[in-house]
Structures are given as structure tokens and as C-alpha cells.
Short mmCIF file of C-alpha atoms in Angstrom, two decimals:
data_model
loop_
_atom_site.label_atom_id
_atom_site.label_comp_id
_atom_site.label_asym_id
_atom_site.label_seq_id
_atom_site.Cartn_x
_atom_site.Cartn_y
_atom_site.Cartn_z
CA UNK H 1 -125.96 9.21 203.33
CA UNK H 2 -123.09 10.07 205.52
CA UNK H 3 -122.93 8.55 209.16
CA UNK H 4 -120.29 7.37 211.42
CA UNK H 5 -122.48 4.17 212.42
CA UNK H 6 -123.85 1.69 209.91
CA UNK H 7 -123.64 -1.30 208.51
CA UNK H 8 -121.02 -3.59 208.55
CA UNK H 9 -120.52 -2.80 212.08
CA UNK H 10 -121.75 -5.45 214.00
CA UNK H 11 -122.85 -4.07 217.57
CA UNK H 12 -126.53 -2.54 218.96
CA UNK H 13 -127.32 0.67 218.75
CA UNK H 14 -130.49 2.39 216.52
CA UNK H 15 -128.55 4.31 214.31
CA UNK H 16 -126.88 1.20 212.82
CA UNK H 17 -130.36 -0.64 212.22
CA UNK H 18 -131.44 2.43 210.34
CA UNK H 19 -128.31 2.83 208.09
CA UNK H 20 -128.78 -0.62 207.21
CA UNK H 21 -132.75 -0.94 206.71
CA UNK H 22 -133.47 3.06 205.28
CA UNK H 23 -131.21 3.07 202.47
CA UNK H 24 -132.65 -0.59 201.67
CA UNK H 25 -136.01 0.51 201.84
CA UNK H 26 -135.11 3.69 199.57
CA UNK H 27 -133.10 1.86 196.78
CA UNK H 28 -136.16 -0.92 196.75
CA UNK H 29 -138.18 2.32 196.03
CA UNK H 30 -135.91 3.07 192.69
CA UNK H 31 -133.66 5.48 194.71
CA UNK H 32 -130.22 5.36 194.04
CA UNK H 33 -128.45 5.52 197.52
CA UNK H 34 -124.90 5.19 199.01
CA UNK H 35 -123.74 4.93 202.50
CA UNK H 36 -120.62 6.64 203.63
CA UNK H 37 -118.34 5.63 206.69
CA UNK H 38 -115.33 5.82 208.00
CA UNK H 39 -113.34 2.12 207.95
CA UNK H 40 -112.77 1.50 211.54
CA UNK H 41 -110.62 -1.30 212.27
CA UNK H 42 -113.44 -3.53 213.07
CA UNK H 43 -114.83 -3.36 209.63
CA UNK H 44 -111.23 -4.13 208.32
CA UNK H 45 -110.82 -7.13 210.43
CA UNK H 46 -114.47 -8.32 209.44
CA UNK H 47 -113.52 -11.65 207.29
CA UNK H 48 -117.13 -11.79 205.95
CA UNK H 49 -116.83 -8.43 204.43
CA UNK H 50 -115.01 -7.22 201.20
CA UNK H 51 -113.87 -4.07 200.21
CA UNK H 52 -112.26 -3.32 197.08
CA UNK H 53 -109.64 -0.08 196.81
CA UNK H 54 -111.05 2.98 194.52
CA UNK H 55 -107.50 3.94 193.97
CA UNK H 56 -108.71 7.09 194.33
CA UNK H 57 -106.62 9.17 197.42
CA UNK H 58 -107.59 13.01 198.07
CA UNK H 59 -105.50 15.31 200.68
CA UNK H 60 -107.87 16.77 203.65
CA UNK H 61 -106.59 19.92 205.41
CA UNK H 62 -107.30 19.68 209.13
CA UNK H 63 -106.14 22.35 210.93
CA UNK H 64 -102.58 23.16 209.60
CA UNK H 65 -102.08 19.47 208.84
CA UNK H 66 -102.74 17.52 205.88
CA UNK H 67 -104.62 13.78 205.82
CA UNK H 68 -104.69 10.98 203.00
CA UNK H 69 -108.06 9.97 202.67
CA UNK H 70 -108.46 6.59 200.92
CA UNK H 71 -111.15 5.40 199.32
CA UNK H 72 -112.71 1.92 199.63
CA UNK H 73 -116.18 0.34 198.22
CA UNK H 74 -118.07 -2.51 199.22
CA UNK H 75 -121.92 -3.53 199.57
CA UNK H 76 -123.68 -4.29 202.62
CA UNK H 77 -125.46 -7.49 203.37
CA UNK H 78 -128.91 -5.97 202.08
CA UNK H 79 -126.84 -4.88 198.78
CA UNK H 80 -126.49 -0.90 199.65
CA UNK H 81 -123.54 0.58 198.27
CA UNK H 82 -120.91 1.39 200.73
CA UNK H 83 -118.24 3.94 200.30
CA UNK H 84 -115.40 3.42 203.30
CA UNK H 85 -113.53 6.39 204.20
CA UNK H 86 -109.35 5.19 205.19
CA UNK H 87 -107.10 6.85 207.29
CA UNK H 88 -105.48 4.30 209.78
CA UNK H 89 -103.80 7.81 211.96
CA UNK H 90 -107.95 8.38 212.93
CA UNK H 91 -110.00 5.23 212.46
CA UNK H 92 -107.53 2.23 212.66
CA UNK H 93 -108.51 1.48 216.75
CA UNK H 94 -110.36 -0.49 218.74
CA UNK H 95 -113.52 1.93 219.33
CA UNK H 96 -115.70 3.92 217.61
CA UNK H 97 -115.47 7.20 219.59
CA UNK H 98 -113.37 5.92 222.47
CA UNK H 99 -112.67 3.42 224.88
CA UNK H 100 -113.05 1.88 228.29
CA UNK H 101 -115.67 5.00 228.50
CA UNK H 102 -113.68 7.39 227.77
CA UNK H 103 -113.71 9.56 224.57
CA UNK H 104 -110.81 10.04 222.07
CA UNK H 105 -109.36 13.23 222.68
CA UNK H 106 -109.00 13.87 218.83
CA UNK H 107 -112.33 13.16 218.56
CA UNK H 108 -113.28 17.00 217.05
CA UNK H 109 -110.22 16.03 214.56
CA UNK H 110 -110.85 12.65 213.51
CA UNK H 111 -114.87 13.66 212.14
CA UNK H 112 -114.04 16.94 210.53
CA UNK H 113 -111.63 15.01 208.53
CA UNK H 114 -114.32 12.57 207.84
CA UNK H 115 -116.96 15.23 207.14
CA UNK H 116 -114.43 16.61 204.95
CA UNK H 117 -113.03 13.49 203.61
CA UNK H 118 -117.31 12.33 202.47
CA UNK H 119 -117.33 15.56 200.50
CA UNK H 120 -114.61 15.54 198.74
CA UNK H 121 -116.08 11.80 197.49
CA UNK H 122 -119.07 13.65 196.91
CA UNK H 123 -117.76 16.03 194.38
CA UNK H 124 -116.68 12.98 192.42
CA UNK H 125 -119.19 11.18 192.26
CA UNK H 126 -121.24 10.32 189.05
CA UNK H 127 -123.59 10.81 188.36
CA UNK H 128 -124.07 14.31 190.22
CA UNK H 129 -125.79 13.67 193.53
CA UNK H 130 -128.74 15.90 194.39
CA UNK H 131 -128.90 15.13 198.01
CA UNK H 132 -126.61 15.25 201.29
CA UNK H 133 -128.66 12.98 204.21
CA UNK H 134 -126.27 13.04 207.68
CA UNK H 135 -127.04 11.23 210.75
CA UNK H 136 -126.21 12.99 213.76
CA UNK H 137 -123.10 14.68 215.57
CA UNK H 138 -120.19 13.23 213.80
CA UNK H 139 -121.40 14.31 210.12
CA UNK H 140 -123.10 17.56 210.96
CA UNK H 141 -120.93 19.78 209.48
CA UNK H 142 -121.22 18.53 205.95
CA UNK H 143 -124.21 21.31 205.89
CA UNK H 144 -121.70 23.83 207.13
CA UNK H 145 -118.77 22.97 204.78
CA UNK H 146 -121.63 22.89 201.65
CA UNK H 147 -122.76 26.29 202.50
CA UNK H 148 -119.08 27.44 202.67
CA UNK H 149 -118.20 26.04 199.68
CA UNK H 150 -121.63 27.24 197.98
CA UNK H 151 -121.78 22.98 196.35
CA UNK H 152 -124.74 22.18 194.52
CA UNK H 153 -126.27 19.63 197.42
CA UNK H 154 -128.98 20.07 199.38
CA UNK H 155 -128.54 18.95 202.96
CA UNK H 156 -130.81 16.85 205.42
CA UNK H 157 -130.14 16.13 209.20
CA UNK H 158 -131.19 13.50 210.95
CA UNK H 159 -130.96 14.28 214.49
CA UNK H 160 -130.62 10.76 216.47
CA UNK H 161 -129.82 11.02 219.54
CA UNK H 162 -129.48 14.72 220.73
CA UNK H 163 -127.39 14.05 223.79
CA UNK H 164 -124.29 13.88 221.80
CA UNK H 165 -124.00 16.92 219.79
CA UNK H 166 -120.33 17.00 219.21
CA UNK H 167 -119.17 19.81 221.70
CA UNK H 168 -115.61 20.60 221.82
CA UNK H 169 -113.56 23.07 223.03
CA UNK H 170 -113.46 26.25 220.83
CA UNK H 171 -109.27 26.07 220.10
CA UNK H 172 -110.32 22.62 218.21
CA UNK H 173 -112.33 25.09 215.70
CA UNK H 174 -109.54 25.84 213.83
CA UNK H 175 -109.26 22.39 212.62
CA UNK H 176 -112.74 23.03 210.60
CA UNK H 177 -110.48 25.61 208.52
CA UNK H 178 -113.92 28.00 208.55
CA UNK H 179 -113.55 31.93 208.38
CA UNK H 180 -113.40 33.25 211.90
CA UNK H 181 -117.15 34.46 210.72
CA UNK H 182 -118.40 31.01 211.75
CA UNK H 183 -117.47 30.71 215.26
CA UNK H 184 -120.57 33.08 216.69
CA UNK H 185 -124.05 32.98 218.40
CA UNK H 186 -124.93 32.65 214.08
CA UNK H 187 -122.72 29.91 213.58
CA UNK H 188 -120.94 27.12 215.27
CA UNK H 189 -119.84 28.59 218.41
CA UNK H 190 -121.89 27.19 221.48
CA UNK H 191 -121.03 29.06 224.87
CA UNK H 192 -117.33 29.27 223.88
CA UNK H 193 -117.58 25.62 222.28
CA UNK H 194 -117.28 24.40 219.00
CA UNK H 195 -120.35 22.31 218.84
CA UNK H 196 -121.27 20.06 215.45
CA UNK H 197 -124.85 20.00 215.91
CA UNK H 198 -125.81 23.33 216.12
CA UNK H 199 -123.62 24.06 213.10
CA UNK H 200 -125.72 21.06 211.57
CA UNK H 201 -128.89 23.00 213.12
CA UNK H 202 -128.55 25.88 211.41
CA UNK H 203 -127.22 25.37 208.09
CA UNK H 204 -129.05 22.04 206.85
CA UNK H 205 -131.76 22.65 204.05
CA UNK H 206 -134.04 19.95 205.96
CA UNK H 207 -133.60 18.72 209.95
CA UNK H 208 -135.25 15.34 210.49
CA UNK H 209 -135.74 13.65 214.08
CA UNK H 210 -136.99 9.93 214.75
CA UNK H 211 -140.15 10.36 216.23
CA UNK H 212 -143.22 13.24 216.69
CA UNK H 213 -142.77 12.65 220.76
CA UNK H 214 -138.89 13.48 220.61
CA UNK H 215 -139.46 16.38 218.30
CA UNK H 216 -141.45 18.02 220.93
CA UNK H 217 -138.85 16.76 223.51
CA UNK H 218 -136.44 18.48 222.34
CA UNK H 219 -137.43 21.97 222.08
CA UNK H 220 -137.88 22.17 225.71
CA UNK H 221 -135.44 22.98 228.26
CA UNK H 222 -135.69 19.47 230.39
CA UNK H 223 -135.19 17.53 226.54
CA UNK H 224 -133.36 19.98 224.40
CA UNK H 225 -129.60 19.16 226.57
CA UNK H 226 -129.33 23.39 225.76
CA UNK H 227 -129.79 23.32 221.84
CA UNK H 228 -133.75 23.77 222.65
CA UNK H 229 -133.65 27.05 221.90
CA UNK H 230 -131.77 26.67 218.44
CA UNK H 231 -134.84 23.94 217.81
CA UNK H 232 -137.58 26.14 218.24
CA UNK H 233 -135.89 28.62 216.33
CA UNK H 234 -135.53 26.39 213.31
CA UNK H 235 -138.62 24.23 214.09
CA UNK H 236 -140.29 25.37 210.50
CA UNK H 237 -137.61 23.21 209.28
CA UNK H 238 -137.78 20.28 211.62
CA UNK H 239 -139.96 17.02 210.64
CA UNK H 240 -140.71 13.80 212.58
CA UNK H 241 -140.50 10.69 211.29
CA UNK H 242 -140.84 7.51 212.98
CA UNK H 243 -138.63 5.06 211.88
CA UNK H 244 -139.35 1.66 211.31
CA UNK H 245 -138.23 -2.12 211.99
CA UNK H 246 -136.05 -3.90 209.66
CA UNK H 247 -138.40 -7.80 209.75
CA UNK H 248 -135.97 -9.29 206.60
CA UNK H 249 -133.69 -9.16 209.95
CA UNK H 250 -136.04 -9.48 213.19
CA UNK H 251 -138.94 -11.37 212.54
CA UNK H 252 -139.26 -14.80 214.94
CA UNK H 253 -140.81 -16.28 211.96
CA UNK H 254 -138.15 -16.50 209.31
CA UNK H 255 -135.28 -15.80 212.20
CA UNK H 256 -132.49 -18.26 210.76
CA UNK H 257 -130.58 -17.53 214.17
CA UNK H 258 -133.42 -19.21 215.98
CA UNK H 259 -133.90 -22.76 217.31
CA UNK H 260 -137.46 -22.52 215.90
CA UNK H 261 -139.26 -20.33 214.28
CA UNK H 262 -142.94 -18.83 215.15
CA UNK H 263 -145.22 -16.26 214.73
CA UNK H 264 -148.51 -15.07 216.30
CA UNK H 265 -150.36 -17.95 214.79
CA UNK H 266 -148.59 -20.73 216.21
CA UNK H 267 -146.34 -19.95 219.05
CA UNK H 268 -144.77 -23.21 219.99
CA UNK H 269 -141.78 -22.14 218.91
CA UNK H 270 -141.50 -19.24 221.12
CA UNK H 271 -140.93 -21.62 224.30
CA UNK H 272 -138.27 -23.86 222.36
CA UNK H 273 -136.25 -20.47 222.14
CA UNK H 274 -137.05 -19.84 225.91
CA UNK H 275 -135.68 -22.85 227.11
CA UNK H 276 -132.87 -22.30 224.46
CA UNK H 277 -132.01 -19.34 226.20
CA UNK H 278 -131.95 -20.29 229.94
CA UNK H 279 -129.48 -23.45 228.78
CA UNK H 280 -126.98 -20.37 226.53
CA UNK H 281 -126.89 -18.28 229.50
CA UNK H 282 -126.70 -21.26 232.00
CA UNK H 283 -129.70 -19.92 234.06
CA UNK H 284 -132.28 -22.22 236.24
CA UNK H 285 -135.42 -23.33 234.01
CA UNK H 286 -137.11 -24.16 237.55
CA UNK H 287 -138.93 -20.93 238.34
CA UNK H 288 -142.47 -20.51 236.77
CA UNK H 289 -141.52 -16.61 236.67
CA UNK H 290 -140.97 -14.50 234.07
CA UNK H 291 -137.39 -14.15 231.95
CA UNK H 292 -136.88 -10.68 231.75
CA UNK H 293 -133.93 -9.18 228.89
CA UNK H 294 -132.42 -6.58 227.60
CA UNK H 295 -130.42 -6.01 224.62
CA UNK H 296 -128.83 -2.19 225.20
CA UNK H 297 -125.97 0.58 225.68
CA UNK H 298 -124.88 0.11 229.46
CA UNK H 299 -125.61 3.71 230.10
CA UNK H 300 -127.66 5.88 232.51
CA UNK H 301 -129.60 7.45 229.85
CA UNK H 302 -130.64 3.95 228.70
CA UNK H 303 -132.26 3.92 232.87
CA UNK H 304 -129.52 1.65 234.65
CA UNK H 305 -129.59 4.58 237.01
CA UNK H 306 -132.98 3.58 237.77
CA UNK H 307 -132.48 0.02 237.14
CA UNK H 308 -129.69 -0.88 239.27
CA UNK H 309 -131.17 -0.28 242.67
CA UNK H 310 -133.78 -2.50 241.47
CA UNK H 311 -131.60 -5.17 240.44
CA UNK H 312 -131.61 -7.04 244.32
CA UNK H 313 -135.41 -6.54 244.74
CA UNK H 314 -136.06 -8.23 241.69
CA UNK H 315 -133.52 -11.05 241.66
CA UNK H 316 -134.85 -12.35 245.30
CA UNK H 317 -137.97 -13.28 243.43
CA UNK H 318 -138.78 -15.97 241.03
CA UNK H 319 -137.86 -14.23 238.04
CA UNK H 320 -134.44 -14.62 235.53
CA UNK H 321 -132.93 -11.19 233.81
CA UNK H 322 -130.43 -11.39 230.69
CA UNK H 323 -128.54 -8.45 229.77
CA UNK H 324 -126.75 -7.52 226.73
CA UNK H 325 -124.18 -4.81 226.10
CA UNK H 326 -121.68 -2.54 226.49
CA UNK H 327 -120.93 1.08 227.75
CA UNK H 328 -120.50 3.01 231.25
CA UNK H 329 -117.48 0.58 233.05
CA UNK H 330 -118.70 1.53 236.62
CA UNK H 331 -121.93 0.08 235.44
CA UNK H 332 -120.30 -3.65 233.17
CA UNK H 333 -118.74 -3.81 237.15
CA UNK H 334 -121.69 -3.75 238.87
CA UNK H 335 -123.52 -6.14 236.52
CA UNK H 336 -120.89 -8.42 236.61
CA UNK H 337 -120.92 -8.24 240.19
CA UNK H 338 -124.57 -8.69 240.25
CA UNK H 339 -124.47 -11.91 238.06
CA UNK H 340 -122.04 -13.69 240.59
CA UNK H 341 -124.14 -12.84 242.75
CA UNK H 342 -127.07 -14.63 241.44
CA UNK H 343 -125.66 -17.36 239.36
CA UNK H 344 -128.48 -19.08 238.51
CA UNK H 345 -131.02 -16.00 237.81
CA UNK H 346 -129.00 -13.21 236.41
CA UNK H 347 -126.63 -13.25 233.38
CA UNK H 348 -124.78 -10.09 231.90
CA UNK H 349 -122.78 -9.95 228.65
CA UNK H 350 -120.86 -7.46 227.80
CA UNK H 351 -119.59 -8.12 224.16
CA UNK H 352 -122.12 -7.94 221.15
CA UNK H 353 -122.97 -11.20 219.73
CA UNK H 354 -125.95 -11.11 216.71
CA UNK H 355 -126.87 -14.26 217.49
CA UNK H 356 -127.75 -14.42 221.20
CA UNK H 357 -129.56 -11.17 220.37
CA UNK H 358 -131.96 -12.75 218.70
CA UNK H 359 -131.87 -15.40 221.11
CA UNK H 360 -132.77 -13.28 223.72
CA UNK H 361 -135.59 -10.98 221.58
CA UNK H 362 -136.47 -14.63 220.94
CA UNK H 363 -136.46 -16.33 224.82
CA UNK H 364 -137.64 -13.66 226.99
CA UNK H 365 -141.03 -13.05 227.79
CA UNK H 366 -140.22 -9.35 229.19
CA UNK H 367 -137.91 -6.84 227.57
CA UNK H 368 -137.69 -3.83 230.11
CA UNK H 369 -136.73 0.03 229.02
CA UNK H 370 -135.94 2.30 231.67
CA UNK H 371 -134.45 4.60 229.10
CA UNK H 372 -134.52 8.26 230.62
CA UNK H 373 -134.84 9.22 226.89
CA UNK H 374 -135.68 6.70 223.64
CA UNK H 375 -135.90 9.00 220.57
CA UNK H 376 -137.00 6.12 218.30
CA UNK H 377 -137.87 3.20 220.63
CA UNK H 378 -136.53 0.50 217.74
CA UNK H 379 -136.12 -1.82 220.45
CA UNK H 380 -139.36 -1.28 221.61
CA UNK H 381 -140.37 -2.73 218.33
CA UNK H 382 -138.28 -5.58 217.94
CA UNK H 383 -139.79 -6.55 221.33
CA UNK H 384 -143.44 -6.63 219.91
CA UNK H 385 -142.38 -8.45 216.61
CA UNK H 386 -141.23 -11.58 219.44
CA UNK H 387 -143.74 -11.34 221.87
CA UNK H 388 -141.61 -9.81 224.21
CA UNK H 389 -143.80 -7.72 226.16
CA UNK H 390 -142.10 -4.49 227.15
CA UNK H 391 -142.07 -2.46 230.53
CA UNK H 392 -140.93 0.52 229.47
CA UNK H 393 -140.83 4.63 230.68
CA UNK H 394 -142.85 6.79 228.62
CA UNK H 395 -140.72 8.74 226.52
CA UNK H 396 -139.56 9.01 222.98
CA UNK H 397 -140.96 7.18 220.57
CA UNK H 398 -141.73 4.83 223.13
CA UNK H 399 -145.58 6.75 223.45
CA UNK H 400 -146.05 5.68 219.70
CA UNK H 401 -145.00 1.96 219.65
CA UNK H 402 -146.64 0.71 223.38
CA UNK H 403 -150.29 1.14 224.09
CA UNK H 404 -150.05 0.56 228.38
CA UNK H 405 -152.68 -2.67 229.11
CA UNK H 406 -155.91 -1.30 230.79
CA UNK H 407 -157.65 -4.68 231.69
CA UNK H 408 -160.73 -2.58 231.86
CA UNK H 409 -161.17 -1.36 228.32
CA UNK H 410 -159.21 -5.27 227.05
CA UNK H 411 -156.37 -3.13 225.35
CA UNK H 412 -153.50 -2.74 225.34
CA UNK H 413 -149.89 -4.85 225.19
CA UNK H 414 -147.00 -3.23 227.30
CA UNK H 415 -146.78 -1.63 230.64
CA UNK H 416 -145.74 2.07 230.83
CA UNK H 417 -144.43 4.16 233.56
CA UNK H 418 -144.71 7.94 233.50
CA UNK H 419 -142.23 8.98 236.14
CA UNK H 420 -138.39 8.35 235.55
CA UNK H 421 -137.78 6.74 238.87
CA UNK H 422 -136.74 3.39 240.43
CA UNK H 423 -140.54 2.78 241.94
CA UNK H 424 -142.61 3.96 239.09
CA UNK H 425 -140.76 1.66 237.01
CA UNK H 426 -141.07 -1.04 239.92
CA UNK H 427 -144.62 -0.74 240.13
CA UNK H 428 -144.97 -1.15 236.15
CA UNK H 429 -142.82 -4.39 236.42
CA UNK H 430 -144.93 -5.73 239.32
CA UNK H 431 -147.89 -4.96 236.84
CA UNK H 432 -146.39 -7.09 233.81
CA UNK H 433 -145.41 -9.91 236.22
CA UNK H 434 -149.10 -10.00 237.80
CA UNK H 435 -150.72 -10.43 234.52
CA UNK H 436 -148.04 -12.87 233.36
CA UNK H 437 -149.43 -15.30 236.01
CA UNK H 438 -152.39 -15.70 233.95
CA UNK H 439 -151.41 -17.58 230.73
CA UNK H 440 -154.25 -16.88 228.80
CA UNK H 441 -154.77 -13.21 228.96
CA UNK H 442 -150.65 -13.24 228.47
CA UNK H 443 -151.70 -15.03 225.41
CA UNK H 444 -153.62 -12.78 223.90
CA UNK H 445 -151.24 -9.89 224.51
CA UNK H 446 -148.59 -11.31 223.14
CA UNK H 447 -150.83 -11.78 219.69
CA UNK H 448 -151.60 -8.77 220.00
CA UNK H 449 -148.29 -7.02 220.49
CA UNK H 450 -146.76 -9.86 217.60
CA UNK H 451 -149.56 -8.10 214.79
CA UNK H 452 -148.10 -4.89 215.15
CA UNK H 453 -146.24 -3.22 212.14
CA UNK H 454 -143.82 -1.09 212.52
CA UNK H 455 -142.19 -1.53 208.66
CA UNK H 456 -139.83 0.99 206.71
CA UNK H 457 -142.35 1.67 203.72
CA UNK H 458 -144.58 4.45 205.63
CA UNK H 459 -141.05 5.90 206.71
CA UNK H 460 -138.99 5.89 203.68
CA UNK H 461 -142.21 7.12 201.71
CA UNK H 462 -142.20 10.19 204.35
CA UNK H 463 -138.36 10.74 203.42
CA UNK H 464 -138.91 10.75 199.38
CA UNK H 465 -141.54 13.52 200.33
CA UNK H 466 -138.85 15.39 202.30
CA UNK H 467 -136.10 15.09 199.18
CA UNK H 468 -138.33 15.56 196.96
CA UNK H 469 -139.33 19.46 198.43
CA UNK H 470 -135.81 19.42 198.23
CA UNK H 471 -135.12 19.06 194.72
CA UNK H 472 -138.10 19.55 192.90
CA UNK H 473 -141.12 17.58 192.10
CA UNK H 474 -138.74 14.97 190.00
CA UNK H 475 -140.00 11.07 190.45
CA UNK H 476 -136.23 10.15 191.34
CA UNK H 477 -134.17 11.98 193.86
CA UNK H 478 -130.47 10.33 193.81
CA UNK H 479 -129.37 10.41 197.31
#
């Protein structure tokens, strides 16, 4: 598996969950798997993990220049074998893909050399892999280069988060070193641009997306951000499948980053990790009102553009809000600004911390996501697992996790808007904070919502049938 998120990278964000939990779930299954990454500063200045040097170095052309690509191994905490891809000129920073909001401007250079850089570690390996399996933008043109290069891999794509598709401007395709053939309507070229996802598109064996609601999303022109019609065109080869929750890692009853533990059986606990919270985050216990969290990119698509006009309206009232994360700077100001303003109801951090994450899945009684789009809805799940009853837009994957509580027909355990705008998704929150004034019907959603399973085995057994049409009818597909 090739991706430019995954694990040992400590921050939120789906795509790392996933790299972590799949290829768990798949070597459990008597896969052999191995993650590939690049190894970003963070991971080098990450005292609890070890990497040990290959010795093995391999020149990448990029462009008319030439790259060193080292090669590192290590294991993740779950024991998946991690192959780190060196080259301090592109990876050796403080951000991922940029910073302070802004992107790198070598950004086109930096993951052709890494989609390079993972197949020329490919080609080495041994035994002879059968299978390719890249996660979005950064690694879609692995497919490209194996078709090029006619290799003996078969490719999957997992499509992610179609927003970012990797679109550059079409002087930076010369760094792909690709015949001049490529760059058309039939190849990489996207309205002038070099664009990594289409390439990905159109020259994987297999394209995968995260859930059946976001595969019909985006082959429509409001969900498709203009690759729609290369979707629909390809859509024989395009299969949902929802991912799952990781519970060895987010499940309030064996949490070890909890004050207490609980489950839907006895939920004492679930209060001591409330009142844990409001004392972390230095908020009043007073109120009777609901505490209301998020754990999230600070971004519009995530719904802050929603959100934040409903930040005053909400804080008046006897309610407390904890947000966590990073992203959009305009917005990290305005939160800031917001928690000043109400000291003792609203607290915003900006910096990723594992523990008060779970803390705060843990302590809230409301998670809300305004998310404009939620391919997978992983969150949403997490949410469930802790009784952290979500208010959240109808989108994504979101339509398969939540059922939206009808007290008429008793079912139900989340509250769902169906129009992305700052009163639908008012009127959803008033609902959750009505029926969280009575106790025992809050109760019995919360049971509800805790029994739901959301685990990688239905997933990862929907992936081995996708290799295995890949490769054969073999019992083993080395990925």
C-alpha cells in the first residue's frame, strides 16, 4: 500500500486511521501487507518510533534532476510493516503538504518522486508483489508509471477524499518524465493541468471509494469537483466500500487514555470522563446543558462555514463546545477569538494531542458534523462507539452510519440535517438538545448508538474479493 498519510503520523484525519487499521485487518487475514510513506520530519523526530536503514539508495529522475531515495523500515504500533521513503530536499519540513495553509509549491515534485521512489522499492521487493493499493492524490500515478513501464502489478485506487486530486500546472508535467502521449483528454492532462487523479482514474486496474453514498456523489456535477465525468466513464470499474472503525484503538471500554472505562452496559464511567473533560479544558461544570465536541480539519468543507455563524447563538445558551484541530488560519483566528470570548463555555485547540481526543470522544455528549462532504464518516463512528450522539449533515457515508431519531417510530440515534446551511443544521442541534433534556430516552439512545458495529472484517473481506479478481482465484494475494 502506498499513501502519503499513515501511521506513525500522529494527527486526525481518516486516511491515517485506515492505513493503520486496513492493513492490520488484512495481515490478521494471512495477507502479507506493507505500508509505504514518505519520512516526513515528524516521523523522524518521533522518539517512540524506530526505523532501521535498508542501506539500500536508488536515483529518481524528476524532471531533468536526479533524487537519492533512501530507504528505511520500521513496524507500526499494530505490527504492519512500514517501508519509509528519505529524501530530506522534499520531506524533511514541518508539514505534510504545506504550511500556515498554504501549499508547497513543489508539491507536483516532491510526490512524483515519491510515486517514483515506492516503485522502484517495489521492483525489489521479495517475494514478487502481486498487488499495487494507492490512497488518493499524492500516489495516483503509480498506475500511470506501471502501465508505462508495462510492471507485472496490478493497481487499485482508493479514492479518499476527491477534493484534492493533485492539479498542477501543466509545465510541472515534465517532471513525471512521461511521453508527451500522456498529457491529453486520454491521459493526464486536465483543462491544461497536470492532474494526479485522473491519471490514477484512468489507468488503475481497480478504483475503490469509501462509501456507496460518495460513490454516487461523485459522479455528479455538484460532487464530482469536475472529474464526474471521468467517474461515470470508468464507473464499471469503481466499487464502494465502507470502511470501518479501528475498536483495538477507540473503544470507551478498554480506552487506556481514559479516566474510566465503560461501555453500553454500565455507563458510569462515561460521566467520570465528562467531568474529566470540563476540568482539561478548564470549562464551567455548572450548566445542566449539553457538552458539545469536535475532533476535525479546521476547514470549510468539514462545515465551519456553516458552523461559525452559529458559534454566538449557541454559546449564549447553557451549553459547552470543545474543538480539536488544525487547518484554514482565518478560521484557528476566529476560534481562538471565539474561546476568549467565552472562557468558561468554549475551548479550541489547535495542535493534535491523542490523548485529549479520546478525552473528548470520551466527555462529550454531542459530537456535531457540519461537513459539506464526509466520504467515509469515520468520525461519525467513533462518536457512536462513546455515546456521543452526533448532529450531523447528510452526506457521505454519513447516510450509512446515523439513522436520524423519529420519536414516533422509537428509532433512531443521531440527528440529521438535509440542507447544507447554518439553520438546517441549527434546527437539528435544537432537536438533539431538546431530547437531551430527558435523561432517560437520552439513555436509551446512547445504548443504542454504543451497540453499533462498524468493524474492519466486513471491509477488508470486501477488499480480498477486489484483489483477488485481480490476480486470480489464489487463497493469498500478497499486497
Amino acid at each position: 500500500m502506498i499513501s502519503a498519510e499513515g501511521p506513525p503520523l500522529q494527527r486526525t484525519g481518516a486516511l491515517v486511521d485506515v492505513m493503520d487499521a486496513l492493513p492490520h485487518e488484512l495481515h490478521a487475514r494471512g495477507h502479507e501487507v506493507s505500508v509505504t510513506l514518505p519520512y516526513y520530519r515528524e516521523i523522524r523526530e518521533n522518539p517512540a518510533f524506530k526505523a532501521e536503514d535498508t542501506g539500500v539508495t536508488v536515483d529518481v529522475q524528476v524532471g531533468d534532476k536526479t533524487y537519492a531515495a533512501e530507504y528505511l523500515e520500521g513496524r507500526s504500533a499494530s505490527g504492519v510493516q512500514l517501508f519509509l521513503i528519505r529524501c530530506d530536499e522534499f520531506f524533511d519540513r514541518p508539514g505534510i503538504y504545506g504550511e500556515h495553509g498554504q501549499p508547497y509549491e513543489d508539491n507536483a515534485a516532491r510526490f512524483i518522486f515519491f510515486s517514483k521512489a515506492a516503485l522502484e522499492l517495489a521492483r525489489r521487493l521479495t517475494p514478487s508483489l502481486q498487488i499495487l493499493h494507492v490512497h488518493d492524490w499524492a500516489a495516483a500515478l503509480v498506475p500511470v508509471f506501471v502501465h508505462r513501464q508495462g510492471l507485472p502489478f496490478r493497481t487499485v485506487l482508493t479514492i479518499h477524499h476527491l477534493v484534492e486530486q493533485g492539479s498542477f500546472w501543466g509545465l510541472d508535467f515534465r517532471l513525471t518524465n512521461l511521453p508527451r502521449r500522456f498529457f491529453t483528454l486520454d491521459g493526464v492532462e486536465f483543462f491544461g493541468r497536470l492532474n494526479f487523479l485522473k491519471g490514477g482514474i484512468l489507468y488503475a486496474d481497480k478504483i475503490t471509494t469509501v462509501s456507496e453514498h460518495y460513490r454516487r456523489e461523485i459522479q455528479t456535477p455538484a460532487g464530482g469537483h469536475g472529474l464526474d465525468v471521468v467517474l461515470r466513464e470508468n464507473a464499471h470499474r469503481l466499487t464502494a466500500i465502507l470502511h470501518g472503525a479501528d475498536y483495538t484503538r477507540w473503544n470507551p471500554a478498554s480506552d487506556r487514555l481514559l479516566p474510566a472505562q465503560y461501555d453500553a452496559r454500565k455507563l458510569g464511567g462515561k460521566q467520570v470522563c465528562r467531568d474529566a473533560l470540563l476540568k482539561e479544558m478548564k470549562l464551567a461544570s455548572a450548566p445542566r446543558g449539553p457538552v458539545f465536541g469536535m475532533v476535525t480539519r479546521v476547514v470549510g468543507e468539514k462545515g465551519f462555514e456553516i458552523l461559525m455563524p452559529l458559534l454566538d447563538r449557541s454559546l449564549w445558551d447553557d451549553v459547552r463546545l470543545i474543538i480539536l484541530g488544525e487547518g484554514d488560519p482565518a478560521y484557528e483566528t476566529a476560534l481562538a477569538m471565539a474561546a476568549r470570548k467565552f472562557p468558561g463555555k468554549f475551548a479550541y485547540r489547535k495542535d493534535y494531542d491523542e490523548k485529549l481526543a479520546h478525552l473528548i470522544e470520551a466527555g462529550m455528549d454531542i459530537s456535531l458534523i457540519p461537513s459539506r462532504f464526509e466520504p467515509a464518516g469515520l468520525s461519525a463512528m467513533y462518536n457512536l462507539k462513546y455515546g456521543a450522539l452526533p448532529v450531523a449533515r447528510a452526506t457521505g457515508g454519513i447516510q450509512e452510519i446515523i439513522e436520524d431519531y423519529d420519536p414516533t417510530m422509537n428509532r433512531g440515534y443521531g440527528f440529521l440535517c438535509y440542507e447544507y446551511s447554518s439553520e438546517a443544521f441549527w434546527d437539528a442541534t435544537k432537536r438533539a438538545r431538546q431530547i437531551f433534556q430527558n435523561a432517560e430516552v437520552w439513555r436509551k439512545l446512547m445504548k443504542q448508538a454504543m451497540t453499533r458495529n462498524f468493524s474492519w472484517d466486513v471491509s477488508a473481506r470486501r477488499y480480498e474479493a477486489v484483489y483477488k479478481d485481480l490476480v486470480g482465484a489464489s487463497d493469498h494475494a500478497a499486497a
